[in-house]
PDB file of C-alpha atoms and ligand atoms in Angstrom:
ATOM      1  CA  UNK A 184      10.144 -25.488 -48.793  1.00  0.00           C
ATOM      2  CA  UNK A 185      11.983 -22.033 -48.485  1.00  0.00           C
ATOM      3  CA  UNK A 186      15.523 -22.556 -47.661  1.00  0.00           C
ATOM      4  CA  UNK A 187      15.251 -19.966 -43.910  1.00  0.00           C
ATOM      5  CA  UNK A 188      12.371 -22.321 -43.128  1.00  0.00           C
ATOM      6  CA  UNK A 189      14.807 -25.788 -43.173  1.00  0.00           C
ATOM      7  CA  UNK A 190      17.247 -23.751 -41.233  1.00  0.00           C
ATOM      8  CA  UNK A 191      14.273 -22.718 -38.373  1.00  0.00           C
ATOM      9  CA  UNK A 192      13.111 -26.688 -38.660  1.00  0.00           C
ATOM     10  CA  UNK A 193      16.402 -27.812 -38.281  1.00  0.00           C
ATOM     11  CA  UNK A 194      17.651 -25.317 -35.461  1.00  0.00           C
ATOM     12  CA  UNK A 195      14.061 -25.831 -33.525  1.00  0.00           C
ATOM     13  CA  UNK A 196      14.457 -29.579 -33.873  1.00  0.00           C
ATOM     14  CA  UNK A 197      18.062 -29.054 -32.942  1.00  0.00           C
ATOM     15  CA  UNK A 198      17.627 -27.169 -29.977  1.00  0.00           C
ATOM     16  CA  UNK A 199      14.877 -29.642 -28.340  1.00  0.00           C
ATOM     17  CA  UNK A 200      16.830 -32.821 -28.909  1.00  0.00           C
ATOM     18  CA  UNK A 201      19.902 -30.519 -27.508  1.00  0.00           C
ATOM     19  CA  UNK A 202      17.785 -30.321 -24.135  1.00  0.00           C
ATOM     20  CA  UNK A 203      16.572 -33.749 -24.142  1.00  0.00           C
ATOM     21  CA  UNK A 204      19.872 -35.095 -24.324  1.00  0.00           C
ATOM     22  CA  UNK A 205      21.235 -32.762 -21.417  1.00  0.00           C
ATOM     23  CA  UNK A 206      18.303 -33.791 -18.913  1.00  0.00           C
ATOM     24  CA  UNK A 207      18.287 -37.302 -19.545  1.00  0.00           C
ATOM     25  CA  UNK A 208      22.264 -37.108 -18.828  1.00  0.00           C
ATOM     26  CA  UNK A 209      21.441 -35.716 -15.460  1.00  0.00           C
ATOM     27  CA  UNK A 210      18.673 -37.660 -14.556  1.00  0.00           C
ATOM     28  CA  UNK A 211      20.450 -41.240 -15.515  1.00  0.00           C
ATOM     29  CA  UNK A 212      23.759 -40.766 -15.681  1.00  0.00           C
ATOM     30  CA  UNK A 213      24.425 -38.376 -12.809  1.00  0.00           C
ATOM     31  CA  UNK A 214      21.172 -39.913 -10.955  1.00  0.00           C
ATOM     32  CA  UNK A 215      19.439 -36.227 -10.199  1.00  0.00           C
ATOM     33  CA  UNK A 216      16.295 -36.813  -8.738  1.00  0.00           C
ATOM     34  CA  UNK A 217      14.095 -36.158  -5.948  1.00  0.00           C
ATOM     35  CA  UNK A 218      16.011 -37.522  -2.789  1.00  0.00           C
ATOM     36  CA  UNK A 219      12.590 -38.575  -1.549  1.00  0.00           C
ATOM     37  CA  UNK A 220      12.120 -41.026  -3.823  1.00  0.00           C
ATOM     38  CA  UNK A 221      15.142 -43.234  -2.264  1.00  0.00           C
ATOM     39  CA  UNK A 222      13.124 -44.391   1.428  1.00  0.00           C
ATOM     40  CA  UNK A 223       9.649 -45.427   1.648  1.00  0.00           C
ATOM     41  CA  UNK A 224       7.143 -45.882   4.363  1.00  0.00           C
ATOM     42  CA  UNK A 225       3.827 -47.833   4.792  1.00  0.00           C
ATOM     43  CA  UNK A 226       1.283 -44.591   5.636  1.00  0.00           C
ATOM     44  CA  UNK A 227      -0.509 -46.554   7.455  1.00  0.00           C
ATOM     45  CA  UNK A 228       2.287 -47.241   9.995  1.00  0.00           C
ATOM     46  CA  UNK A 229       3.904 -44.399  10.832  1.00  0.00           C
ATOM     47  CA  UNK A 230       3.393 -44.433  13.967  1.00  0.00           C
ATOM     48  CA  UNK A 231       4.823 -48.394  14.405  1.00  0.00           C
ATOM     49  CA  UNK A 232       7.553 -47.244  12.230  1.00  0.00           C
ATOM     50  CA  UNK A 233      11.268 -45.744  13.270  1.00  0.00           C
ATOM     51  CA  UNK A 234      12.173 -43.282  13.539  1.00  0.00           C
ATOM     52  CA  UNK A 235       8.711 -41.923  13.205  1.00  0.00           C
ATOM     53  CA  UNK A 236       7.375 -43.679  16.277  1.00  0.00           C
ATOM     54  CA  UNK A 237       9.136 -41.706  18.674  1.00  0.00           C
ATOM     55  CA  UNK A 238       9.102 -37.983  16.693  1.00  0.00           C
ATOM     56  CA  UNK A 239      11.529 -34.779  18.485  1.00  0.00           C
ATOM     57  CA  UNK A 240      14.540 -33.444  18.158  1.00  0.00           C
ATOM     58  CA  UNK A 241      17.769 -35.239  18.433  1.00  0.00           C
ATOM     59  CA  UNK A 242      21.244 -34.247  18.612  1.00  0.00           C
ATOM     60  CA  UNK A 243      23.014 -35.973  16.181  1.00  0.00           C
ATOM     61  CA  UNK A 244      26.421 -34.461  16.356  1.00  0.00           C
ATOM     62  CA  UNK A 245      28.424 -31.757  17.626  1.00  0.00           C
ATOM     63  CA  UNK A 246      26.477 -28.804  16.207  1.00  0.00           C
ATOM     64  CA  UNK A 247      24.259 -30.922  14.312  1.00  0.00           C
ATOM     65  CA  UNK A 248      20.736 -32.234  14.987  1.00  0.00           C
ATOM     66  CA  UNK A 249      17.918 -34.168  13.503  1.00  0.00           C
ATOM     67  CA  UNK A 250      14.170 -33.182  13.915  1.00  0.00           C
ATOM     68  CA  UNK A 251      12.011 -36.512  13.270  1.00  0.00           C
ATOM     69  CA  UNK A 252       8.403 -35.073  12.512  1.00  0.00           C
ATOM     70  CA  UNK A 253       4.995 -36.477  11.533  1.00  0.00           C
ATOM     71  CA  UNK A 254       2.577 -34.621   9.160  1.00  0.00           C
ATOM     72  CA  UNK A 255      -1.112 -34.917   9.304  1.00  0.00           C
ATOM     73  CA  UNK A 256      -4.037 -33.111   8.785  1.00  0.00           C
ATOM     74  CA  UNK A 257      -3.651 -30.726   9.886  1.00  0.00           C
ATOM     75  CA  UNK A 258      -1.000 -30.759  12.095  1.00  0.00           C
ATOM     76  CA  UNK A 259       3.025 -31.098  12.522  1.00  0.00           C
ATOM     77  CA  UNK A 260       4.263 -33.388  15.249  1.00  0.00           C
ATOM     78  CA  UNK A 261       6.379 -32.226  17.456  1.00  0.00           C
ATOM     79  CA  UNK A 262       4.662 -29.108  17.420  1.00  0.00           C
ATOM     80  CA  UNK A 263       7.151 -27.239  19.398  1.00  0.00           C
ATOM     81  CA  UNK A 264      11.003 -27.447  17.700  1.00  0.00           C
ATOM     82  CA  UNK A 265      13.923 -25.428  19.568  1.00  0.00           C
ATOM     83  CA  UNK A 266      17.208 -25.736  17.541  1.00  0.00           C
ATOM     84  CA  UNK A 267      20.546 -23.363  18.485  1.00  0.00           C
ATOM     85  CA  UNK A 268      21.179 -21.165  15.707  1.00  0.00           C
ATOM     86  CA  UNK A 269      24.065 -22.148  13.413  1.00  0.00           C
ATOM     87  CA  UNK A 270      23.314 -26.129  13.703  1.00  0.00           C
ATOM     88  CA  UNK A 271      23.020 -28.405  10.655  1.00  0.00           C
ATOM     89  CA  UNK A 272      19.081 -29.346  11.236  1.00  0.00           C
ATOM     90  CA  UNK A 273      18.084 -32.415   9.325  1.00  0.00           C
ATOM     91  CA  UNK A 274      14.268 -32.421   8.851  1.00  0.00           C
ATOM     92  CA  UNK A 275      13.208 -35.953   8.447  1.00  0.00           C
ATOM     93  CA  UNK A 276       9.652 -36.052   7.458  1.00  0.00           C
ATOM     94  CA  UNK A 277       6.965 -37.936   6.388  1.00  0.00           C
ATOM     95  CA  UNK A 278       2.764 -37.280   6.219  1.00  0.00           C
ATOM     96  CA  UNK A 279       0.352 -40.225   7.701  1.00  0.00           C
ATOM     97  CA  UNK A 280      -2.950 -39.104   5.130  1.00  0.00           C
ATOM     98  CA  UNK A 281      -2.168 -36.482   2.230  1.00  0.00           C
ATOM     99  CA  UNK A 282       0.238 -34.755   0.766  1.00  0.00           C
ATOM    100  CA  UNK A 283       1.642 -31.517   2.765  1.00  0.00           C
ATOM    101  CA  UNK A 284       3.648 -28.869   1.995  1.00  0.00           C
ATOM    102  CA  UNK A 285       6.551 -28.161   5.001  1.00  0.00           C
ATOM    103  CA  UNK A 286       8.165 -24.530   4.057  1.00  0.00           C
ATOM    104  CA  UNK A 287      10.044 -22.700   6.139  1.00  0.00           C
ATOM    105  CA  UNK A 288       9.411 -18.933   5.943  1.00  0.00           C
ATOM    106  CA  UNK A 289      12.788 -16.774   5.241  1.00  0.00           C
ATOM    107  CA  UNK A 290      14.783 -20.012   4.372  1.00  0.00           C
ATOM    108  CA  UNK A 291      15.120 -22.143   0.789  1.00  0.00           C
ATOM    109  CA  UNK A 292      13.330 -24.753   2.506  1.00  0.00           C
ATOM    110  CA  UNK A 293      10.285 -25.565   0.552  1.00  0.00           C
ATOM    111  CA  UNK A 294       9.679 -29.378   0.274  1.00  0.00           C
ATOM    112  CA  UNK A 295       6.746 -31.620  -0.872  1.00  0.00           C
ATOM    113  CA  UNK A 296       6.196 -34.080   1.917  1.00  0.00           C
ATOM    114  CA  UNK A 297       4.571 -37.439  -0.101  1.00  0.00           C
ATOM    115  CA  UNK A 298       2.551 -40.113   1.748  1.00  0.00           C
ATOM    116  CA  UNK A 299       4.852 -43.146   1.466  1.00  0.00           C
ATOM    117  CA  UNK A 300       7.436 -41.310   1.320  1.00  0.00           C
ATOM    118  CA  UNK A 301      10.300 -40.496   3.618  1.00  0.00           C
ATOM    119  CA  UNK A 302      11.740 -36.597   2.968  1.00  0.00           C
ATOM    120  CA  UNK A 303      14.539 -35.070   4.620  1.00  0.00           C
ATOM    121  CA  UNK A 304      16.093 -31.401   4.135  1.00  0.00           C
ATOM    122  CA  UNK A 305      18.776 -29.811   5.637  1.00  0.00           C
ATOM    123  CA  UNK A 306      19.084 -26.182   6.803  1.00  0.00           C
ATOM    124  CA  UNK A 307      21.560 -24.321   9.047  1.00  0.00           C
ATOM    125  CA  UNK A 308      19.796 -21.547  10.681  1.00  0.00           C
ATOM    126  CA  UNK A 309      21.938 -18.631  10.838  1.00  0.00           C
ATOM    127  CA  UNK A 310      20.348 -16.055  12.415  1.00  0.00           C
ATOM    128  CA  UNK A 311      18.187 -16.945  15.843  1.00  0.00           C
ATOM    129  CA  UNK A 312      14.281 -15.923  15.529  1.00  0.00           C
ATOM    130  CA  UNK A 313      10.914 -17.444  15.452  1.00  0.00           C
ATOM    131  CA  UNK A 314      10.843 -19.244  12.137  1.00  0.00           C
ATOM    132  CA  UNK A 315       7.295 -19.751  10.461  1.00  0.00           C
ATOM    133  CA  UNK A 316       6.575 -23.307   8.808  1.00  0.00           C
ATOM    134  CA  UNK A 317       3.697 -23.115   6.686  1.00  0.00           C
ATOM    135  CA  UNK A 318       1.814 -25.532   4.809  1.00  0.00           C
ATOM    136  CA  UNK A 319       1.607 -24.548   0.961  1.00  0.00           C
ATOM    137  CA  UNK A 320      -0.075 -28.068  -0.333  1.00  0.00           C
ATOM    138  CA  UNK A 321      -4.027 -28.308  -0.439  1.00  0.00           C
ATOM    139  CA  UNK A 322      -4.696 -30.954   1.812  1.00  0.00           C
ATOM    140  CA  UNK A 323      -8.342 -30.048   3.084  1.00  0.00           C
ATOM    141  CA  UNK A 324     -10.617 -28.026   4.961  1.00  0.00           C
ATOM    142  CA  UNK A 325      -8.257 -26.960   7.517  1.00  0.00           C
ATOM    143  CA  UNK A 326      -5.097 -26.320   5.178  1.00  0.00           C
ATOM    144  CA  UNK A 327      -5.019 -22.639   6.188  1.00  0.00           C
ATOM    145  CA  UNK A 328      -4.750 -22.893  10.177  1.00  0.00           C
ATOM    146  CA  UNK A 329      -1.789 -26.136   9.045  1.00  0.00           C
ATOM    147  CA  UNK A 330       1.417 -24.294  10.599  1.00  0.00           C
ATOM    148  CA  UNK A 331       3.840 -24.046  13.114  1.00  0.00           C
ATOM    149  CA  UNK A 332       7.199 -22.671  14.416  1.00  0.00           C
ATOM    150  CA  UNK A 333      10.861 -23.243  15.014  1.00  0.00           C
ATOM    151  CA  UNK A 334      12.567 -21.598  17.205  1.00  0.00           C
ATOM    152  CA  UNK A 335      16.157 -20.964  17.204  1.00  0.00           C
ATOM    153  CA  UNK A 336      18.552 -19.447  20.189  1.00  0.00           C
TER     154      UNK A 336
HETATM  155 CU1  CUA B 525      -1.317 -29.697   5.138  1.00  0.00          CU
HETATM  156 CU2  CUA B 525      -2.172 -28.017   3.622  1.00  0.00          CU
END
């Protein structure tokens, strides 16, 4: 074997090991994961379940609130969520068939919402507006129409 072609072998090899090494660190070492994975639900009780049996908006804090919401097909529950603009929002979320999508239009929120799963996100909504929430997971015949707003004042 031609001595460049050990060095590409070795460096390749190198290289992949090298990343291996760096995301196992951070996923058992530093424990970087999905935070959903952490609380779990029975899908099948959501609705006998807290805080998911009584879902809204909650102030949780001086500027900071908590929106408790069920996804279903094809729907978000509470469908109408009014949040002053510069709170901490904590979405707590969970679905009660398939998988949904919950993204908020304009923001970095974008999260997979698992059944079984409990999911919560945090965003601090600077500027008020109408904010779009869009489903972005397949999850049936009426996926496209699967939507609704926030509004903040
Ligand atoms: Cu829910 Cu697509």
């Amino acid at each position: 074997m031609p001595r460049s072609e050990k060095i590409w072998l070795t460096l390749s090899f190198g290289i992949i090991m090298g990343f291996m090494l760096i995301v196992g660190y951070q996923a058992f070492a530093l424990e970087l994961g999905p935070p959903s994975h952490k609380e779990t639900i029975d899908p099948q009780k959501v609705d006998e379940t807290a805080p998911f049996d009584n879902p809204g908006v909650f102030q949780t804090g001086d500027n900071e609130y908590e929106v408790v919401m069920v996804l279903q097909a094809f729907s978000y529950t509470p469908h109408e969520i009014e949040v002053p603009a510069g709170a901490k929002v904590t979405f707590t979320l969970t679905t009660k068939d398939v998988i949904h999508g919950f993204q908020i239009a304009r923001t970095n929120v974008n999260a997979m919402v698992v059944p079984g799963h409990i999911q919560k996100i945090t965003q601090t909504f600077k500027e008020p507006g109408e904010y779009l929430v869009l489903c972005n997971e397949y999850c049936g015949i009426g996926h496209q129409i699967m939507g609704t707003t926030i509004t903040v004042k």
